[in-house]
Amino acid sequence: MIEEKFDAIVIGAGMSGNAAAYTMASHGLKVLQLERGEYPGSKNVQGAIMYANMLEKIIPDFRDDAPLERHLVEQRLWVMDDTSHTGIHYRSDDFNEAKPNRYTIIRAQFDKWFSRKVREAGATVLCETTVTELVRDAKDRVVGVRTDRAGGAIFADVVVLAEGVSGLLGPRAGLREIPKPQTVALAVKEMHFLPEEVIEQRFGLKGDEGCVIEAVGTTSRGMAGLGFLYTNKESISLGIGCLVSDFAAMMESPYVLLDALKNHPSIRPLIAGSEVKEYAAHLIPEGGYKAIPQLFGDGWVVVGDAAQLNNAVHREGSNLAMTSGRIAAEAIVKVKSRNGPMTKRNLALYKAMLDKSFVVKDLRKYKDMPALLHTNSSNFFTTYPRLMSQAAQNFMRVDGTPKIEKEKATTAAFIKARSRWGLVSDAVRLAFAWR
């Protein structure tokens, strides 16, 4: 295999792994990055949102050659029942700035670009290589890895686990538990290809402008779930995700939910005439602050999705992944600059730095939100969307019925919901969770 010793080994070439590997290599550390896929991004066919500020802190000039799809100028939030949606949206020309804040990307292309930057920074990247176990010394410190390739162990001062939420290396080594079904969502996505001009016309876009739609409601069939639509240059990423535990309890098929979303009257016209070329399923950490495992130990740190660093409330993941990878790398560089050993005590610097960042501050602020939404999912994703639609339709429909009677009917429906499903209780708990 490889007989030389490295300053750091990074396991995984996703957002967090690439951020960690690039940051360490650009500071002169000898870095080996191991990826089990054929190439970085080979397991990611879906579209995603990339947050510029977090990548700028790693590669300031990324806009020069990164494979970006569209910069986002509009966000739509929909609450859907079976035949309608009630929505709000925000669109601003301010987002047509010289350095836009958010972009849609295709992960397969973006991860490959990011990995090239890692190589250019001086790291060694080895694909089609699965790490089978962590190597420990007599004092139980992690000192390297073994892989499925022929040869012996590969040694390093520290190992960065960026293996994703479904990675088994950390759990097998006893560093963290296998995520529970109630803390992981399964998202299924399709890529719908359309001519660039058709996408721009349907969404009111021009040039590289982009739009995102996020939707909750009856399409998730009473489960805590989110539907989403991202506009790319010549494709639309469409998907829906729900908790793995809910899929099991409700005996629902993820693709059935996606098919229902595609055929919803509000979505169907937006993808009409498209050609579906790609389908993917992806696990997403949803446990929030309370699900974060131990992040460091003697000779190891864990970053990104493997560390449950995903903000389900604000639907943010890649920014937390990149930031955690960068901060872990910066902590390792600082320990290395002091000629310190990669002990648990020294690597606690990573956790201290992460706690001061938006990553942990945001997750801590909304630590009770995931449990609230999941516990009362039937209310939030079925009852309330239907009530909102009923109230809106009563307001919009002019049929000779006196307005006072419509107001009474709407009020009665909400009172009935309050008594049967605890509308006020949910509203109060939601407000406290958002504090």
Short mmCIF file of C-alpha atoms in Angstrom, two decimals:
data_model
loop_
_atom_site.label_atom_id
_atom_site.label_comp_id
_atom_site.label_asym_id
_atom_site.label_seq_id
_atom_site.Cartn_x
_atom_site.Cartn_y
_atom_site.Cartn_z
CA MET A 1 0.00 0.00 0.00
CA ILE A 2 1.52 3.33 1.08
CA GLU A 3 4.40 3.08 3.52
CA GLU A 4 5.02 6.78 4.22
CA LYS A 5 3.42 8.46 7.22
CA PHE A 6 1.05 11.38 6.79
CA ASP A 7 0.19 14.33 8.97
CA ALA A 8 -3.49 13.59 8.40
CA ILE A 9 -5.75 11.08 6.67
CA VAL A 10 -9.19 12.28 5.57
CA ILE A 11 -11.85 9.61 5.01
CA GLY A 12 -14.39 10.81 2.45
CA ALA A 13 -14.38 13.33 -0.39
CA GLY A 14 -17.69 15.11 0.12
CA MET A 15 -18.12 18.70 1.24
CA SER A 16 -16.65 18.31 4.72
CA GLY A 17 -13.83 15.98 3.67
CA ASN A 18 -12.75 18.20 0.79
CA ALA A 19 -12.87 21.29 3.00
CA ALA A 20 -10.69 19.59 5.63
CA ALA A 21 -8.22 18.13 3.14
CA TYR A 22 -7.85 21.38 1.19
CA THR A 23 -7.36 23.50 4.32
CA MET A 24 -4.69 21.24 5.78
CA ALA A 25 -2.85 20.76 2.47
CA SER A 26 -2.87 24.49 1.75
CA HIS A 27 -1.14 25.00 5.13
CA GLY A 28 1.63 22.60 4.15
CA LEU A 29 0.49 19.43 5.90
CA LYS A 30 1.04 16.07 4.22
CA VAL A 31 -2.52 14.87 3.63
CA LEU A 32 -3.95 11.62 2.28
CA GLN A 33 -7.62 11.61 1.30
CA LEU A 34 -9.39 8.28 0.75
CA GLU A 35 -12.68 8.01 -1.17
CA ARG A 36 -14.56 4.78 -1.79
CA GLY A 37 -16.31 6.06 -4.93
CA GLU A 38 -14.93 5.80 -8.46
CA TYR A 39 -14.24 9.52 -8.23
CA PRO A 40 -15.27 12.29 -5.79
CA GLY A 41 -18.94 12.99 -6.41
CA SER A 42 -19.60 9.69 -8.17
CA LYS A 43 -22.20 8.79 -5.53
CA ASN A 44 -23.90 12.21 -5.77
CA VAL A 45 -26.13 12.75 -8.80
CA GLN A 46 -28.50 15.18 -7.14
CA GLY A 47 -28.61 18.94 -7.24
CA ALA A 48 -28.00 20.98 -4.12
CA ILE A 49 -27.62 24.51 -2.76
CA MET A 50 -24.13 25.83 -2.10
CA TYR A 51 -23.54 28.74 0.26
CA ALA A 52 -20.87 31.08 -1.06
CA ASN A 53 -19.70 32.63 2.21
CA MET A 54 -18.58 29.29 3.63
CA LEU A 55 -16.69 28.29 0.49
CA GLU A 56 -15.09 31.75 0.20
CA LYS A 57 -13.43 31.17 3.56
CA ILE A 58 -11.74 28.11 2.03
CA ILE A 59 -11.23 29.07 -1.63
CA PRO A 60 -11.78 32.84 -1.98
CA ASP A 61 -11.68 32.84 -5.80
CA PHE A 62 -13.90 29.77 -6.32
CA ARG A 63 -16.19 31.66 -8.70
CA ASP A 64 -13.43 31.77 -11.31
CA ASP A 65 -13.82 28.13 -12.30
CA ALA A 66 -16.27 26.30 -10.02
CA PRO A 67 -19.13 24.52 -11.86
CA LEU A 68 -21.98 26.70 -10.59
CA GLU A 69 -25.49 26.36 -11.99
CA ARG A 70 -27.65 29.38 -11.03
CA HIS A 71 -27.41 32.06 -8.35
CA LEU A 72 -30.61 32.24 -6.33
CA VAL A 73 -32.73 35.38 -6.47
CA GLU A 74 -36.04 33.91 -5.31
CA GLN A 75 -37.21 31.62 -2.52
CA ARG A 76 -40.75 30.23 -2.42
CA LEU A 77 -42.24 28.52 0.63
CA TRP A 78 -45.41 26.51 0.00
CA VAL A 79 -47.90 24.84 2.34
CA MET A 80 -49.77 22.29 0.22
CA ASP A 81 -52.91 20.26 0.44
CA ASP A 82 -53.94 17.80 -2.27
CA THR A 83 -55.02 20.38 -4.86
CA SER A 84 -53.58 23.73 -3.81
CA HIS A 85 -50.75 25.56 -2.16
CA THR A 86 -50.66 28.57 0.13
CA GLY A 87 -47.35 30.32 -0.19
CA ILE A 88 -45.03 33.17 0.47
CA HIS A 89 -42.02 34.11 -1.58
CA TYR A 90 -39.18 36.53 -1.48
CA ARG A 91 -37.40 37.81 -4.56
CA SER A 92 -34.85 40.60 -4.71
CA ASP A 93 -32.69 42.13 -7.40
CA ASP A 94 -30.14 42.65 -4.61
CA PHE A 95 -29.20 39.00 -5.12
CA ASN A 96 -27.99 39.89 -8.62
CA GLU A 97 -24.82 41.10 -6.96
CA ALA A 98 -21.24 40.79 -8.11
CA LYS A 99 -20.68 37.93 -5.68
CA PRO A 100 -24.02 36.13 -5.14
CA ASN A 101 -24.77 34.51 -1.81
CA ARG A 102 -26.27 31.15 -2.87
CA TYR A 103 -25.97 28.92 -5.92
CA THR A 104 -27.53 25.72 -7.14
CA ILE A 105 -24.95 23.07 -8.03
CA ILE A 106 -24.80 19.51 -9.36
CA ARG A 107 -22.86 17.60 -6.73
CA ALA A 108 -21.21 15.14 -9.12
CA GLN A 109 -19.63 18.03 -11.00
CA PHE A 110 -18.95 20.22 -7.97
CA ASP A 111 -17.32 17.51 -5.85
CA LYS A 112 -15.03 16.59 -8.74
CA TRP A 113 -13.98 20.24 -9.06
CA PHE A 114 -13.43 20.54 -5.29
CA SER A 115 -11.29 17.40 -5.32
CA ARG A 116 -9.14 18.83 -8.09
CA LYS A 117 -8.51 21.85 -5.89
CA VAL A 118 -7.51 19.50 -3.06
CA ARG A 119 -4.93 17.86 -5.33
CA GLU A 120 -3.65 21.23 -6.51
CA ALA A 121 -3.15 22.20 -2.85
CA GLY A 122 -0.78 19.25 -2.49
CA ALA A 123 -2.90 16.45 -1.00
CA THR A 124 -2.79 12.86 -2.24
CA VAL A 125 -6.28 11.67 -3.23
CA LEU A 126 -6.94 7.96 -3.64
CA CYS A 127 -10.35 6.84 -4.95
CA GLU A 128 -12.00 3.42 -5.12
CA THR A 129 -10.55 2.78 -1.68
CA THR A 130 -12.66 1.73 1.29
CA VAL A 131 -11.27 2.18 4.79
CA THR A 132 -12.07 -1.02 6.65
CA GLU A 133 -10.82 -0.14 10.12
CA LEU A 134 -8.96 2.37 12.23
CA VAL A 135 -5.52 1.39 13.51
CA ARG A 136 -4.84 1.94 17.21
CA ASP A 137 -1.65 1.78 19.24
CA ALA A 138 -1.09 0.15 22.62
CA LYS A 139 -2.65 3.18 24.36
CA ASP A 140 -5.81 2.93 22.22
CA ARG A 141 -4.95 6.05 20.23
CA VAL A 142 -5.96 6.16 16.56
CA VAL A 143 -2.72 6.18 14.55
CA GLY A 144 -3.86 5.25 11.05
CA VAL A 145 -6.19 3.15 8.89
CA ARG A 146 -6.43 -0.12 6.99
CA THR A 147 -8.16 -0.32 3.63
CA ASP A 148 -9.50 -2.92 1.23
CA ARG A 149 -6.37 -2.57 -0.90
CA ALA A 150 -3.47 -4.97 -0.59
CA GLY A 151 -0.76 -3.96 1.84
CA GLY A 152 -0.51 -2.97 5.45
CA ALA A 153 -1.73 -0.06 7.50
CA ILE A 154 -1.35 3.59 6.55
CA PHE A 155 -0.22 5.77 9.44
CA ALA A 156 -0.96 9.39 10.29
CA ASP A 157 -0.92 11.73 13.25
CA VAL A 158 -4.68 12.27 12.99
CA VAL A 159 -7.63 10.79 11.10
CA VAL A 160 -10.54 12.98 9.96
CA LEU A 161 -13.77 11.02 9.59
CA ALA A 162 -15.86 12.65 6.87
CA GLU A 163 -17.63 9.46 5.86
CA GLY A 164 -21.19 10.82 5.85
CA VAL A 165 -24.20 9.97 7.96
CA SER A 166 -24.33 6.37 6.71
CA GLY A 167 -20.64 5.67 7.28
CA LEU A 168 -19.95 2.58 9.36
CA LEU A 169 -16.29 3.10 10.20
CA GLY A 170 -16.94 5.37 13.20
CA PRO A 171 -19.65 3.13 14.72
CA ARG A 172 -17.55 -0.01 14.21
CA ALA A 173 -14.65 1.68 15.98
CA GLY A 174 -16.91 2.69 18.86
CA LEU A 175 -16.45 6.41 18.20
CA ARG A 176 -20.15 7.08 17.65
CA GLU A 177 -23.43 5.20 17.48
CA ILE A 178 -25.19 4.21 14.28
CA PRO A 179 -27.77 7.00 13.77
CA LYS A 180 -31.25 6.07 14.93
CA PRO A 181 -34.05 5.95 12.32
CA GLN A 182 -35.75 8.91 14.02
CA THR A 183 -32.65 11.08 13.54
CA VAL A 184 -32.12 10.40 9.82
CA ALA A 185 -34.23 11.36 6.83
CA LEU A 186 -34.32 9.60 3.49
CA ALA A 187 -34.61 11.98 0.55
CA VAL A 188 -35.37 10.79 -2.97
CA LYS A 189 -34.62 13.06 -5.91
CA GLU A 190 -35.00 13.19 -9.67
CA MET A 191 -33.27 15.35 -12.25
CA HIS A 192 -35.73 16.70 -14.83
CA PHE A 193 -34.01 18.05 -17.92
CA LEU A 194 -35.48 20.96 -19.85
CA PRO A 195 -34.07 23.57 -22.26
CA GLU A 196 -32.52 26.52 -20.47
CA GLU A 197 -34.96 29.00 -22.01
CA VAL A 198 -37.96 26.93 -20.88
CA ILE A 199 -36.78 26.95 -17.26
CA GLU A 200 -36.24 30.72 -17.38
CA GLN A 201 -39.66 31.33 -18.88
CA ARG A 202 -41.54 29.13 -16.39
CA PHE A 203 -39.85 30.62 -13.34
CA GLY A 204 -39.50 34.21 -14.56
CA LEU A 205 -35.71 34.09 -14.63
CA LYS A 206 -33.06 35.60 -16.83
CA GLY A 207 -29.42 34.73 -17.37
CA ASP A 208 -28.05 32.71 -14.46
CA GLU A 209 -30.83 33.64 -12.02
CA GLY A 210 -32.33 30.78 -10.05
CA CYS A 211 -35.35 29.94 -7.92
CA VAL A 212 -35.95 27.47 -5.09
CA ILE A 213 -39.30 26.09 -3.95
CA GLU A 214 -39.66 24.30 -0.62
CA ALA A 215 -42.99 22.70 0.24
CA VAL A 216 -44.62 20.99 3.20
CA GLY A 217 -48.07 19.51 3.48
CA THR A 218 -50.19 16.54 2.59
CA THR A 219 -47.76 15.19 0.00
CA SER A 220 -45.79 13.66 2.89
CA ARG A 221 -48.93 11.82 4.05
CA GLY A 222 -48.81 12.89 7.67
CA MET A 223 -45.08 12.36 8.06
CA ALA A 224 -42.61 15.12 8.88
CA GLY A 225 -41.28 15.84 5.42
CA LEU A 226 -40.13 18.46 2.95
CA GLY A 227 -40.52 18.68 -0.80
CA PHE A 228 -38.06 20.78 -2.77
CA LEU A 229 -37.40 22.06 -6.28
CA TYR A 230 -34.13 23.64 -7.39
CA THR A 231 -33.57 25.25 -10.78
CA ASN A 232 -30.31 24.43 -12.53
CA LYS A 233 -29.17 25.70 -15.92
CA GLU A 234 -30.76 22.92 -17.96
CA SER A 235 -32.43 20.78 -15.33
CA ILE A 236 -34.69 20.87 -12.30
CA SER A 237 -33.84 18.95 -9.12
CA LEU A 238 -37.08 17.70 -7.59
CA GLY A 239 -37.34 15.64 -4.43
CA ILE A 240 -38.94 14.92 -1.10
CA GLY A 241 -37.59 13.59 2.20
CA CYS A 242 -39.06 12.15 5.39
CA LEU A 243 -37.69 10.45 8.49
CA VAL A 244 -36.63 6.84 8.06
CA SER A 245 -38.64 5.96 11.18
CA ASP A 246 -41.77 7.49 9.66
CA PHE A 247 -41.34 5.56 6.42
CA ALA A 248 -41.11 2.37 8.46
CA ALA A 249 -44.06 3.18 10.73
CA MET A 250 -46.36 4.34 7.92
CA MET A 251 -45.22 1.62 5.48
CA GLU A 252 -44.89 4.27 2.78
CA SER A 253 -42.66 4.11 -0.27
CA PRO A 254 -40.39 7.15 -0.83
CA TYR A 255 -40.94 6.99 -4.57
CA VAL A 256 -44.75 7.02 -4.11
CA LEU A 257 -44.37 10.32 -2.25
CA LEU A 258 -42.13 11.70 -4.98
CA ASP A 259 -44.61 10.61 -7.65
CA ALA A 260 -47.40 12.39 -5.77
CA LEU A 261 -45.30 15.55 -5.54
CA LYS A 262 -44.52 15.43 -9.29
CA ASN A 263 -48.21 15.15 -10.10
CA HIS A 264 -49.42 17.85 -7.72
CA PRO A 265 -51.31 20.57 -9.68
CA SER A 266 -48.82 23.20 -8.47
CA ILE A 267 -45.72 21.22 -9.51
CA ARG A 268 -46.84 19.39 -12.65
CA PRO A 269 -46.82 22.44 -14.98
CA LEU A 270 -43.30 23.38 -13.87
CA ILE A 271 -41.79 20.08 -15.04
CA ALA A 272 -44.11 19.38 -17.98
CA GLY A 273 -42.27 17.96 -20.97
CA SER A 274 -39.10 17.24 -19.00
CA GLU A 275 -36.90 14.20 -19.44
CA VAL A 276 -35.93 12.35 -16.26
CA LYS A 277 -32.36 11.10 -16.56
CA GLU A 278 -31.24 10.61 -12.98
CA TYR A 279 -32.77 9.26 -9.75
CA ALA A 280 -31.05 9.12 -6.38
CA ALA A 281 -31.70 8.44 -2.72
CA HIS A 282 -29.73 10.13 0.03
CA LEU A 283 -29.69 9.94 3.83
CA ILE A 284 -29.71 13.26 5.69
CA PRO A 285 -28.99 13.75 9.42
CA GLU A 286 -32.03 15.30 11.11
CA GLY A 287 -31.40 14.78 14.81
CA GLY A 288 -30.19 18.33 15.44
CA TYR A 289 -28.10 19.50 18.36
CA LYS A 290 -29.08 16.65 20.68
CA ALA A 291 -27.87 14.04 18.20
CA ILE A 292 -24.32 15.40 17.83
CA PRO A 293 -21.87 12.67 18.90
CA GLN A 294 -18.43 12.99 20.49
CA LEU A 295 -16.50 15.04 17.94
CA PHE A 296 -12.90 14.28 18.86
CA GLY A 297 -10.63 11.84 20.62
CA ASP A 298 -7.04 10.62 20.70
CA GLY A 299 -5.96 10.82 17.08
CA TRP A 300 -9.34 11.47 15.45
CA VAL A 301 -12.05 14.04 14.72
CA VAL A 302 -15.43 13.68 12.99
CA VAL A 303 -16.97 16.30 10.69
CA GLY A 304 -19.98 17.01 8.48
CA ASP A 305 -22.94 14.65 8.20
CA ALA A 306 -21.08 11.96 10.14
CA ALA A 307 -21.21 14.38 13.09
CA GLN A 308 -24.97 15.06 12.55
CA LEU A 309 -24.10 18.67 11.64
CA ASN A 310 -27.18 19.51 9.59
CA ASN A 311 -29.68 22.29 10.27
CA ALA A 312 -33.00 20.64 9.43
CA VAL A 313 -35.03 23.67 10.51
CA HIS A 314 -33.36 25.96 7.97
CA ARG A 315 -32.66 23.18 5.44
CA GLU A 316 -28.93 23.81 5.52
CA GLY A 317 -26.27 21.14 5.27
CA SER A 318 -23.42 21.87 2.88
CA ASN A 319 -22.48 25.08 4.68
CA LEU A 320 -22.25 23.28 8.02
CA ALA A 321 -20.26 20.47 6.39
CA MET A 322 -17.72 22.79 4.78
CA THR A 323 -17.40 24.89 7.92
CA SER A 324 -16.89 21.91 10.24
CA GLY A 325 -14.28 20.46 7.87
CA ARG A 326 -12.45 23.79 7.68
CA ILE A 327 -12.54 24.38 11.44
CA ALA A 328 -11.34 20.84 12.21
CA ALA A 329 -8.46 21.35 9.78
CA GLU A 330 -7.56 24.74 11.28
CA ALA A 331 -7.52 23.20 14.75
CA ILE A 332 -5.22 20.41 13.54
CA VAL A 333 -2.93 22.96 11.88
CA LYS A 334 -2.74 24.93 15.14
CA VAL A 335 -1.88 21.84 17.17
CA LYS A 336 0.71 20.88 14.57
CA SER A 337 2.25 24.38 14.57
CA ARG A 338 2.88 24.02 18.31
CA ASN A 339 4.47 20.60 17.74
CA GLY A 340 1.75 19.17 19.93
CA PRO A 341 0.59 15.54 19.75
CA MET A 342 -2.91 14.83 18.39
CA THR A 343 -4.31 13.90 21.78
CA LYS A 344 -7.89 14.21 22.87
CA ARG A 345 -6.94 17.15 25.02
CA ASN A 346 -5.30 19.02 22.14
CA LEU A 347 -8.00 18.15 19.62
CA ALA A 348 -10.63 19.58 21.99
CA LEU A 349 -9.63 22.82 20.27
CA TYR A 350 -11.79 21.73 17.31
CA LYS A 351 -14.89 21.49 19.51
CA ALA A 352 -14.10 24.83 21.19
CA MET A 353 -13.74 26.56 17.81
CA LEU A 354 -16.87 24.89 16.42
CA ASP A 355 -18.90 25.96 19.47
CA LYS A 356 -18.06 29.59 18.66
CA SER A 357 -19.24 29.27 15.07
CA PHE A 358 -22.73 29.61 13.60
CA VAL A 359 -22.82 25.82 13.23
CA VAL A 360 -23.31 24.96 16.88
CA LYS A 361 -24.96 28.25 17.82
CA ASP A 362 -27.76 27.69 15.29
CA LEU A 363 -28.20 24.02 16.15
CA ARG A 364 -28.32 24.80 19.86
CA LYS A 365 -30.90 27.57 19.36
CA TYR A 366 -33.32 25.24 17.60
CA LYS A 367 -32.49 22.10 19.55
CA ASP A 368 -36.15 21.38 20.40
CA MET A 369 -37.60 22.08 16.95
CA PRO A 370 -36.96 18.70 15.27
CA ALA A 371 -38.64 16.76 18.07
CA LEU A 372 -41.66 19.10 18.06
CA LEU A 373 -42.25 18.80 14.31
CA HIS A 374 -41.75 15.04 14.31
CA THR A 375 -43.93 14.40 17.37
CA ASN A 376 -46.83 16.44 15.95
CA SER A 377 -46.26 15.65 12.29
CA SER A 378 -49.90 14.82 11.53
CA ASN A 379 -50.91 18.30 12.72
CA PHE A 380 -48.18 20.27 10.98
CA PHE A 381 -48.21 18.34 7.71
CA THR A 382 -51.86 17.38 7.25
CA THR A 383 -54.37 19.20 9.46
CA TYR A 384 -52.96 22.71 9.30
CA PRO A 385 -52.25 22.73 5.54
CA ARG A 386 -55.87 21.72 4.89
CA LEU A 387 -57.16 24.38 7.26
CA MET A 388 -55.05 27.03 5.57
CA SER A 389 -56.32 25.99 2.15
CA GLN A 390 -59.92 25.98 3.36
CA ALA A 391 -59.58 29.45 4.87
CA ALA A 392 -57.94 30.83 1.72
CA GLN A 393 -60.56 29.30 -0.56
CA ASN A 394 -63.40 30.65 1.57
CA PHE A 395 -61.83 34.09 1.27
CA MET A 396 -61.20 33.88 -2.49
CA ARG A 397 -64.42 32.21 -3.65
CA VAL A 398 -67.31 34.59 -4.39
CA ASP A 399 -70.52 32.58 -4.60
CA GLY A 400 -73.22 34.69 -2.96
CA THR A 401 -72.60 33.28 0.51
CA PRO A 402 -72.53 36.15 3.02
CA LYS A 403 -69.01 36.90 4.23
CA ILE A 404 -70.11 36.60 7.84
CA GLU A 405 -71.17 33.00 7.25
CA LYS A 406 -67.83 32.20 5.63
CA GLU A 407 -65.98 33.75 8.53
CA LYS A 408 -68.03 31.69 10.97
CA ALA A 409 -67.34 28.47 9.02
CA THR A 410 -63.61 29.16 8.96
CA THR A 411 -63.57 30.03 12.66
CA ALA A 412 -65.51 26.88 13.49
CA ALA A 413 -63.03 24.74 11.58
CA PHE A 414 -60.12 26.22 13.53
CA ILE A 415 -61.95 25.82 16.85
CA LYS A 416 -62.63 22.19 16.01
CA ALA A 417 -58.96 21.69 15.20
CA ARG A 418 -57.93 23.39 18.42
CA SER A 419 -60.09 21.07 20.51
CA ARG A 420 -59.20 17.89 18.63
CA TRP A 421 -55.54 18.41 17.75
CA GLY A 422 -54.26 21.02 20.16
CA LEU A 423 -53.79 23.90 17.71
CA VAL A 424 -53.01 26.44 20.42
CA SER A 425 -50.69 24.02 22.21
CA ASP A 426 -48.73 23.42 19.01
CA ALA A 427 -48.52 27.13 18.28
CA VAL A 428 -47.21 27.90 21.75
CA ARG A 429 -44.62 25.12 21.66
CA LEU A 430 -43.57 26.17 18.17
CA ALA A 431 -43.07 29.72 19.35
CA PHE A 432 -40.95 28.58 22.28
CA ALA A 433 -38.88 26.33 20.04
CA TRP A 434 -38.14 29.31 17.76
CA ARG A 435 -37.01 31.57 20.61
#
